[in-house]
Coordinates of C-alpha atoms and ligand atoms in Angstrom, one line a residue:
X1 CA 84.0 89.7 149.7
X2 CA 81.9 87.1 148.0
X3 CA 82.5 86.4 144.4
X4 CA 79.3 86.0 142.4
X5 CA 79.3 83.7 139.4
X6 CA 78.5 86.3 136.9
X7 CA 81.3 88.5 138.2
X8 CA 84.2 86.4 136.6
X9 CA 86.2 89.0 134.8
X10 CA 86.6 86.5 131.7
X11 CA 82.9 86.6 131.5
X12 CA 82.9 90.4 131.6
X13 CA 83.1 91.2 135.4
X14 CA 85.4 93.4 137.0
X15 CA 88.7 91.9 138.0
X16 CA 88.6 90.9 141.6
X17 CA 92.3 92.4 142.0
X18 CA 92.7 96.0 141.1
X19 CA 96.5 95.5 140.9
X20 CA 98.5 92.5 139.4
X21 CA 99.4 89.7 141.7
X22 CA 102.7 88.2 140.6
X23 CA 104.4 84.7 141.2
X24 CA 107.9 85.5 142.2
X25 CA 107.4 89.1 143.7
X26 CA 110.6 89.6 145.6
X27 CA 110.9 89.5 149.3
X28 CA 112.9 92.6 149.9
X29 CA 114.7 91.6 153.2
X30 CA 115.3 93.8 156.1
X31 CA 115.3 97.2 154.4
X32 CA 117.1 99.3 157.1
X33 CA 119.9 96.8 157.5
X34 CA 120.2 96.7 153.7
X35 CA 120.6 100.4 153.3
X36 CA 122.9 100.6 156.2
X37 CA 125.1 98.1 154.4
X38 CA 124.9 99.9 151.1
X39 CA 126.1 103.2 152.7
X40 CA 128.9 101.2 154.4
X41 CA 130.0 99.8 151.1
X42 CA 129.9 103.2 149.5
X43 CA 131.9 104.6 152.4
X44 CA 134.4 101.8 152.1
X45 CA 134.7 102.2 148.5
X46 CA 135.0 98.5 148.2
X47 CA 132.2 97.5 145.9
X48 CA 133.1 94.1 144.3
X49 CA 136.1 91.6 143.8
X50 CA 135.6 89.4 147.0
X51 CA 134.6 92.4 149.4
X52 CA 133.9 92.1 153.1
X53 CA 130.1 91.6 152.7
X54 CA 130.6 88.9 149.9
X55 CA 132.9 87.1 152.3
X56 CA 130.4 87.4 155.2
X57 CA 127.5 86.2 153.1
X58 CA 129.6 83.1 151.8
X59 CA 130.5 82.3 155.3
X60 CA 126.8 82.7 156.6
X61 CA 125.3 80.6 153.7
X62 CA 127.9 78.0 154.3
X63 CA 127.2 77.8 158.0
X64 CA 123.3 77.8 157.2
X65 CA 123.7 74.9 154.8
X66 CA 126.2 73.0 156.8
X67 CA 128.7 72.8 153.9
X68 CA 132.5 73.4 153.7
X69 CA 132.4 76.0 150.9
X70 CA 129.9 78.5 149.5
X71 CA 131.3 80.5 146.5
X72 CA 129.1 83.2 145.3
X73 CA 128.6 84.1 141.6
X74 CA 126.8 87.0 139.9
X75 CA 123.8 84.6 139.1
X76 CA 122.7 81.1 139.4
X77 CA 123.3 80.4 135.6
X78 CA 127.0 81.5 135.8
X79 CA 127.2 79.3 139.1
X80 CA 125.9 76.4 136.9
X81 CA 128.4 77.2 134.0
X82 CA 131.3 77.3 136.6
X83 CA 130.4 74.2 138.3
X84 CA 130.1 72.3 135.0
X85 CA 133.4 73.5 133.9
X86 CA 135.2 72.6 137.3
X87 CA 133.7 69.3 137.3
X88 CA 135.1 68.7 133.9
X89 CA 131.8 67.8 132.3
X90 CA 131.9 67.2 128.6
X91 CA 130.0 65.1 125.9
X92 CA 126.6 64.2 127.3
X93 CA 125.1 65.2 130.5
X94 CA 121.7 63.8 131.6
X95 CA 119.2 66.5 132.7
X96 CA 115.5 66.8 133.0
X97 CA 113.6 68.7 130.4
X98 CA 111.0 70.0 132.9
X99 CA 113.1 72.7 134.2
X100 CA 114.0 76.4 133.6
X101 CA 115.9 76.7 130.4
X102 CA 118.9 77.8 132.3
X103 CA 119.7 74.3 133.2
X104 CA 120.3 73.0 129.7
X105 CA 121.7 76.2 128.6
X106 CA 124.5 76.1 131.0
X107 CA 125.6 72.8 129.3
X108 CA 125.0 73.8 125.8
X109 CA 126.7 77.1 126.1
X110 CA 129.8 74.9 126.8
X111 CA 129.2 72.6 123.9
X112 CA 127.9 69.8 126.0
X113 CA 124.8 68.0 124.9
X114 CA 122.0 68.0 127.3
X115 CA 120.5 64.5 127.2
X116 CA 116.8 65.1 128.3
X117 CA 115.3 62.5 130.6
X118 CA 111.8 62.1 131.4
X119 CA 110.7 62.6 135.1
X120 CA 109.2 60.0 137.5
X121 CA 105.6 58.9 136.6
X122 CA 104.3 60.0 140.0
X123 CA 106.6 63.0 140.4
X124 CA 108.6 65.8 138.8
X125 CA 112.0 64.7 139.2
X126 CA 114.5 62.9 137.1
X127 CA 113.5 59.2 136.8
X128 CA 116.4 57.0 137.9
X129 CA 115.0 54.2 135.5
X130 CA 115.1 56.6 132.6
X131 CA 118.6 57.9 133.5
X132 CA 119.9 54.4 133.4
X133 CA 118.4 53.9 129.9
X134 CA 119.9 57.2 128.8
X135 CA 123.5 56.5 129.8
X136 CA 125.8 56.0 126.8
X137 CA 129.6 56.1 126.4
X138 CA 129.6 59.9 126.0
X139 CA 127.8 60.5 129.4
X140 CA 129.9 62.2 131.8
X141 CA 127.3 63.5 134.4
X142 CA 123.9 63.8 135.8
X143 CA 122.5 67.1 136.5
X144 CA 119.5 67.0 138.7
X145 CA 117.0 69.7 139.6
X146 CA 115.5 70.0 143.0
X147 CA 112.3 71.4 141.4
X148 CA 110.0 73.7 143.3
X149 CA 112.2 73.1 146.4
X150 CA 111.6 69.5 146.6
X151 CA 114.6 67.4 146.6
X152 CA 115.4 64.8 143.9
X153 CA 115.9 61.2 144.8
X154 CA 119.3 61.9 145.7
X155 CA 120.5 58.6 147.1
X156 CA 119.3 56.9 143.9
X157 CA 121.1 59.3 141.7
X158 CA 124.2 59.0 143.9
X159 CA 124.2 55.4 143.4
X160 CA 123.8 55.8 139.6
X161 CA 126.5 58.0 139.3
X162 CA 128.9 55.9 141.4
X163 CA 127.9 52.7 139.5
X164 CA 128.8 54.4 136.1
X165 CA 131.5 56.6 137.3
X166 CA 129.6 59.9 136.4
X167 CA 129.8 63.4 138.1
X168 CA 126.6 64.4 140.0
X169 CA 125.7 67.9 140.0
X170 CA 122.4 69.5 141.5
X171 CA 120.8 72.6 140.2
X172 CA 119.4 73.8 143.4
X173 CA 118.1 77.1 142.2
X174 CA 114.6 76.5 143.9
X175 CA 116.1 74.7 146.9
X176 CA 117.7 77.2 149.4
X177 CA 116.2 76.4 153.0
X178 CA 115.1 72.9 152.1
X179 CA 116.5 69.7 153.4
X180 CA 116.8 66.0 152.3
X181 CA 116.5 63.4 154.9
X182 CA 117.1 66.2 157.6
X183 CA 120.3 67.5 155.9
X184 CA 120.0 70.9 154.1
X185 CA 120.2 70.9 150.4
X186 CA 123.7 72.3 149.3
X187 CA 125.9 69.5 150.6
X188 CA 125.0 66.7 148.1
X189 CA 126.5 65.3 145.0
X190 CA 129.9 66.8 143.8
X191 CA 128.4 70.4 144.1
X192 CA 125.1 72.0 144.3
X193 CA 124.1 75.4 142.6
X194 CA 121.9 77.9 144.2
X195 CA 120.2 80.9 142.8
X196 CA 119.5 84.2 144.7
X197 CA 117.7 85.9 141.9
X198 CA 115.2 88.6 143.2
X199 CA 112.4 86.0 142.6
X200 CA 113.8 83.5 144.9
X201 CA 113.1 82.9 148.6
X202 CA 116.7 84.2 149.5
X203 CA 117.6 87.3 147.3
X204 CA 120.7 88.9 146.4
X205 CA 118.9 90.8 143.5
X206 CA 120.8 88.8 141.0
X207 CA 123.1 86.3 142.4
X208 CA 123.9 82.7 142.9
X209 CA 126.3 80.3 144.7
X210 CA 128.1 76.9 144.2
X211 CA 128.0 75.0 147.6
X212 CA 130.2 71.9 147.8
X213 CA 132.2 69.8 150.4
X214 CA 134.9 69.3 147.8
X215 CA 137.9 71.6 148.4
X216 CA 139.4 71.1 144.8
X217 CA 136.1 72.1 143.1
X218 CA 135.6 75.1 145.6
X219 CA 139.2 76.3 144.7
X220 CA 138.6 75.8 141.1
X221 CA 135.2 77.8 140.9
X222 CA 136.8 80.6 142.9
X223 CA 139.5 80.8 140.1
X224 CA 137.1 80.5 137.3
X225 CA 134.8 83.2 138.6
X226 CA 137.7 85.7 138.8
X227 CA 139.2 85.3 135.2
X228 CA 141.3 82.5 136.4
X229 CA 143.5 84.6 138.6
X230 CA 145.4 82.5 141.2
X231 CA 147.1 85.8 142.4
X232 CA 147.6 89.3 141.0
X233 CA 149.9 88.0 138.2
X234 CA 149.3 84.3 137.8
X235 CA 146.5 83.0 135.6
X236 CA 145.7 79.6 136.5
X237 CA 142.8 78.8 134.1
X238 CA 140.4 80.3 131.4
X239 CA 138.1 82.1 133.8
X240 CA 135.5 84.5 133.3
X241 CA 133.9 87.4 135.4
X242 CA 131.3 85.8 137.5
X243 CA 131.9 87.7 140.8
X244 CA 129.0 88.8 143.2
X245 CA 129.2 92.5 143.9
X246 CA 128.8 94.1 147.5
X247 CA 125.4 95.5 147.2
X248 CA 124.0 92.2 146.2
X249 CA 125.9 90.6 149.1
X250 CA 124.3 93.4 151.3
X251 CA 120.9 92.4 150.1
X252 CA 121.7 88.6 150.7
X253 CA 122.7 89.5 154.5
X254 CA 119.5 91.7 154.8
X255 CA 117.5 88.8 153.2
X256 CA 119.0 86.1 155.3
X257 CA 118.0 88.2 158.6
X258 CA 114.3 88.0 157.3
X259 CA 114.5 84.6 156.2
X260 CA 112.4 83.0 159.1
X261 CA 109.6 85.5 158.7
X262 CA 109.5 85.0 155.0
X263 CA 109.4 81.2 155.3
X264 CA 106.7 81.6 158.0
X265 CA 104.6 83.8 155.6
X266 CA 105.1 81.2 152.9
X267 CA 104.1 78.4 155.2
X268 CA 100.8 80.3 156.1
X269 CA 100.1 81.0 152.5
X270 CA 100.5 77.4 151.7
X271 CA 98.1 76.4 154.6
X272 CA 95.6 79.0 153.3
X273 CA 95.9 77.4 149.7
X274 CA 95.3 73.9 151.3
X275 CA 92.1 75.1 152.8
X276 CA 91.0 77.1 149.8
X277 CA 91.6 74.6 147.4
X278 CA 90.3 71.6 149.2
X279 CA 87.4 69.9 147.7
X280 CA 87.9 71.3 144.1
X281 CA 87.2 68.2 142.0
X282 CA 90.2 67.5 139.8
X283 CA 92.6 70.1 141.3
X284 CA 95.7 68.8 143.0
X285 CA 97.9 71.1 145.2
X286 CA 101.5 69.8 145.3
X287 CA 102.2 69.0 149.1
X288 CA 105.3 69.6 151.0
X289 CA 106.9 66.7 153.1
X290 CA 106.3 68.0 156.4
X291 CA 109.1 65.7 157.8
X292 CA 111.5 68.0 155.9
X293 CA 112.6 71.6 156.2
X294 CA 110.9 73.6 153.5
X295 CA 110.8 77.1 152.4
X296 CA 107.1 76.6 151.2
X297 CA 108.0 79.1 148.5
X298 CA 106.3 77.3 145.4
X299 CA 102.6 76.9 145.3
X300 CA 102.0 74.6 142.3
X301 CA 98.6 73.0 141.2
X302 CA 97.8 70.3 138.8
X303 CA 94.6 70.6 136.8
X304 CA 92.9 67.5 135.7
X305 CA 90.7 68.8 132.7
X306 CA 88.4 65.7 132.7
X307 CA 87.4 66.1 136.3
X308 CA 87.6 69.8 136.8
X309 CA 85.9 70.7 133.5
X310 CA 88.5 73.3 132.6
X311 CA 91.9 72.9 131.1
X312 CA 94.9 74.5 132.7
X313 CA 95.5 77.1 129.9
X314 CA 91.9 78.4 130.1
X315 CA 92.2 78.5 134.0
X316 CA 95.4 80.7 133.3
X317 CA 93.3 83.0 131.1
X318 CA 90.7 83.0 133.9
X319 CA 93.2 83.9 136.4
X320 CA 95.1 86.5 134.4
X321 CA 91.5 88.2 133.6
X322 CA 91.4 88.7 137.3
X323 CA 94.8 90.1 137.5
X324 CA 96.3 86.9 139.0
X325 CA 99.5 86.4 137.0
X326 CA 100.0 82.8 137.4
X327 CA 102.8 81.1 135.5
X328 CA 102.9 77.9 133.4
X329 CA 106.5 76.9 134.9
X330 CA 107.9 75.0 132.9
X331 CA 105.9 74.8 129.8
X332 CA 106.3 73.4 127.1
X333 CA 109.4 71.6 128.5
X334 CA 112.9 72.3 127.3
X335 CA 112.9 69.6 124.8
X336 CA 110.1 71.5 123.1
X337 CA 112.1 74.9 122.6
X338 CA 114.7 75.7 120.0
X339 CA 117.6 74.9 120.1
X340 CA 116.6 71.6 121.8
X341 CA 113.8 70.5 119.5
X342 CA 116.3 68.2 118.1
X343 CA 115.0 65.8 120.9
X344 CA 112.3 63.4 119.5
X345 CA 109.0 64.6 120.3
X346 CA 106.6 62.3 122.4
X347 CA 109.5 60.4 124.2
X348 CA 109.1 62.2 127.5
X349 CA 105.5 61.6 128.2
X350 CA 105.5 62.5 132.0
X351 CA 107.2 65.8 131.1
X352 CA 104.7 66.5 128.4
X353 CA 101.8 65.8 130.8
X354 CA 103.2 68.2 133.5
X355 CA 104.0 70.8 131.1
X356 CA 100.2 70.7 130.1
X357 CA 98.5 70.6 133.2
X358 CA 100.6 72.4 136.1
X359 CA 100.4 76.1 137.2
X360 CA 102.2 78.2 139.6
X361 CA 100.4 80.5 141.9
X362 CA 101.5 83.9 143.8
X363 CA 102.7 83.6 147.1
X364 CA 105.6 85.1 149.2
X365 CA 105.5 88.2 151.8
X366 CA 103.2 90.3 149.4
X367 CA 100.4 87.8 149.3
X368 CA 98.0 87.5 152.2
X369 CA 95.4 85.2 153.4
X370 CA 92.6 87.4 151.9
X371 CA 94.2 87.4 148.7
X372 CA 94.4 83.6 148.6
X373 CA 90.9 83.2 149.6
X374 CA 89.9 85.1 146.5
X375 CA 92.2 83.2 144.2
X376 CA 90.8 79.9 145.5
X377 CA 87.4 81.3 144.9
X378 CA 88.2 82.3 141.4
X379 CA 89.6 78.8 140.8
X380 CA 86.6 77.2 142.2
X381 CA 84.2 79.4 140.2
X382 CA 86.0 78.7 137.0
X383 CA 85.6 75.1 137.6
X384 CA 81.7 75.6 138.2
X385 CA 81.4 78.1 135.2
X386 CA 83.7 75.8 132.8
X387 CA 81.1 75.4 130.1
X388 CA 80.0 79.1 130.2
X389 CA 83.7 80.2 130.0
X390 CA 84.4 77.8 127.2
X391 CA 81.5 79.0 125.0
X392 CA 82.4 82.6 125.7
X393 CA 86.0 82.1 124.7
X394 CA 84.8 80.2 121.5
X395 CA 82.5 83.1 120.6
X396 CA 85.2 85.7 121.2
X397 CA 87.7 83.7 119.0
X398 CA 85.1 83.2 116.3
X399 CA 83.9 86.8 116.3
X400 CA 87.5 88.1 116.2
X401 CA 89.0 85.9 113.6
X402 CA 86.1 84.8 111.4
X403 CA 84.1 87.8 110.8
X404 CA 85.0 91.3 109.3
X405 CA 85.3 93.8 112.3
X406 CA 82.3 95.6 110.9
X407 CA 79.9 93.0 111.9
X408 CA 81.7 92.2 115.4
X409 CA 78.8 93.2 117.4
X410 CA 79.2 90.8 120.4
X411 CA 81.9 91.3 122.9
Ligands
T4K1 N1 117.8 76.9 137.4 C1 116.6 76.9 137.7 C2 115.6 75.6 137.9 C3 116.0 78.1 137.7 O1 114.7 78.2 137.9 C4 116.6 79.3 137.4 C5 115.9 80.6 137.4 C6 118.0 79.2 137.1 C7 118.6 77.9 137.2 C8 118.9 80.3 136.8 O2 119.1 81.2 138.0 P1 119.4 82.6 137.6 O3 120.5 82.8 136.7 O4 118.1 83.4 137.3 O5 119.9 83.2 139.2 C9 112.4 83.9 136.6 C10 113.7 84.4 137.1 O6 114.4 85.5 136.4 C11 114.8 83.1 137.2 O7 115.7 83.4 138.0 C12 114.0 81.8 137.6 N2 114.8 80.6 137.6 C13 112.7 81.6 136.7 C14 112.0 80.3 137.2 O8 111.8 82.7 136.9 P2 111.1 84.6 134.2 O9 111.7 84.6 132.9 O10 110.1 83.8 134.4 O11 111.2 86.0 134.8 P3 110.1 87.1 134.7 O12 110.8 88.5 134.4 O13 109.0 86.7 133.9 O14 109.6 87.3 136.3 C15 109.1 86.1 137.0 C16 107.9 86.7 138.0 O15 108.6 87.5 138.9 C17 106.9 87.4 137.2 O16 105.6 87.0 137.7 C18 107.2 88.9 137.7 C19 107.9 88.9 139.0 N3 109.0 89.8 139.2 C20 110.1 89.6 138.6 C21 111.1 90.5 139.1 C22 112.6 90.3 138.3 C23 108.7 90.8 140.1 O17 107.7 90.9 140.7 N4 109.6 91.6 140.3 C24 110.9 91.5 139.9 O18 111.9 92.4 140.2 O19 112.5 84.0 135.0

């Protein structure tokens, strides 16, 4: 199907997709094996509290990651909270602002101040130079984020942590199935925290895990996730309830069984986007490092308004009008949202730049090559029609806000 210029929905045409296409549409695993396990769990009447599917899932994930311990949790945020507690973090912890708000929330929730640091000038991970400048006498750790499945500069962060006697924790919510220098993410730093939320490449509906090679940390997070119970009667620490249940673990196992197929679908989608977006002036698709193992799960573009003729937010409106529900992950940057606005504005230039020009596009098993061809056509068309779109939006805004409804004749 060819998209004609006059057909862009934002200019009055019919949306090219009749149903909404989402970023983060869940991959649902092997349905038969999920349902079989749900029935087993119901028959067994063991539904949570370290059940057999949770144990099997933990073993399989640990094996897959090549780590000594995988301790599952009810979600990734709780995993971060437990890991932060088990590492004994306090005072200030250095963290990027360009991340999902769960990262600083997990610190702030425990009375620890997230100390927002800018990301590298040419990338989207914590900038080691900025970290070094941000370390104070109150700093106890660095919390790096492997954003969009791309690993941080782990070696440099490790070096800084050792040099300044800081703990090193990674938010690996996006990075299941990705490697750094050939080793799977999960085994770096003092611990790494994964998310298995429904929108992630590996899903347990809601869920997460702490992966670590440190026996003491693993033991502590196991206690913390179960009220601090060391055994039936002994309470060893002030824990919470952050346990994964059997239905989630059943989904995790079913999801692991389909992981290769999901990654292959993601890879094909990434290739289709590369082809479809090539040659659009001012548009950059963030590439994967092919020398590493990737899940290819995040399709992120950067819009250069000057060269493309259209800004990111207008492109977002164009896509939404076509039922392509692209997302501005992670706008506007955590330092720009309450309760974190105490951070001085303007001191994180690269974060602010990224927050204003990046867009995440739909991918995953529910998105096909033909869908991607159309999405790329819309983006290309938006660039060509930028002037028309701008005028159309200005006119709509002007008509809506500046005139009484009775004389609103234009659409
Ligand atoms: N650290 C980082 C770096 C993270 O990105 C996250 C979570 C965490 C930590 C915390 O991990 P968890 O505690 O969540 O395990 C979504 C996810 O809920 C969240 O897990 C994820 N990151 C974040 C990046 O995205 P929202 O607020 O954007 O969710 P929502 O409801 O807008 O849905 C996202 C998209 O997925 C939409 O396009 C709709 C689609 N969707 C969603 C669900 C739940 C579906 O199509 N079906 C579904 O069932 O946070």
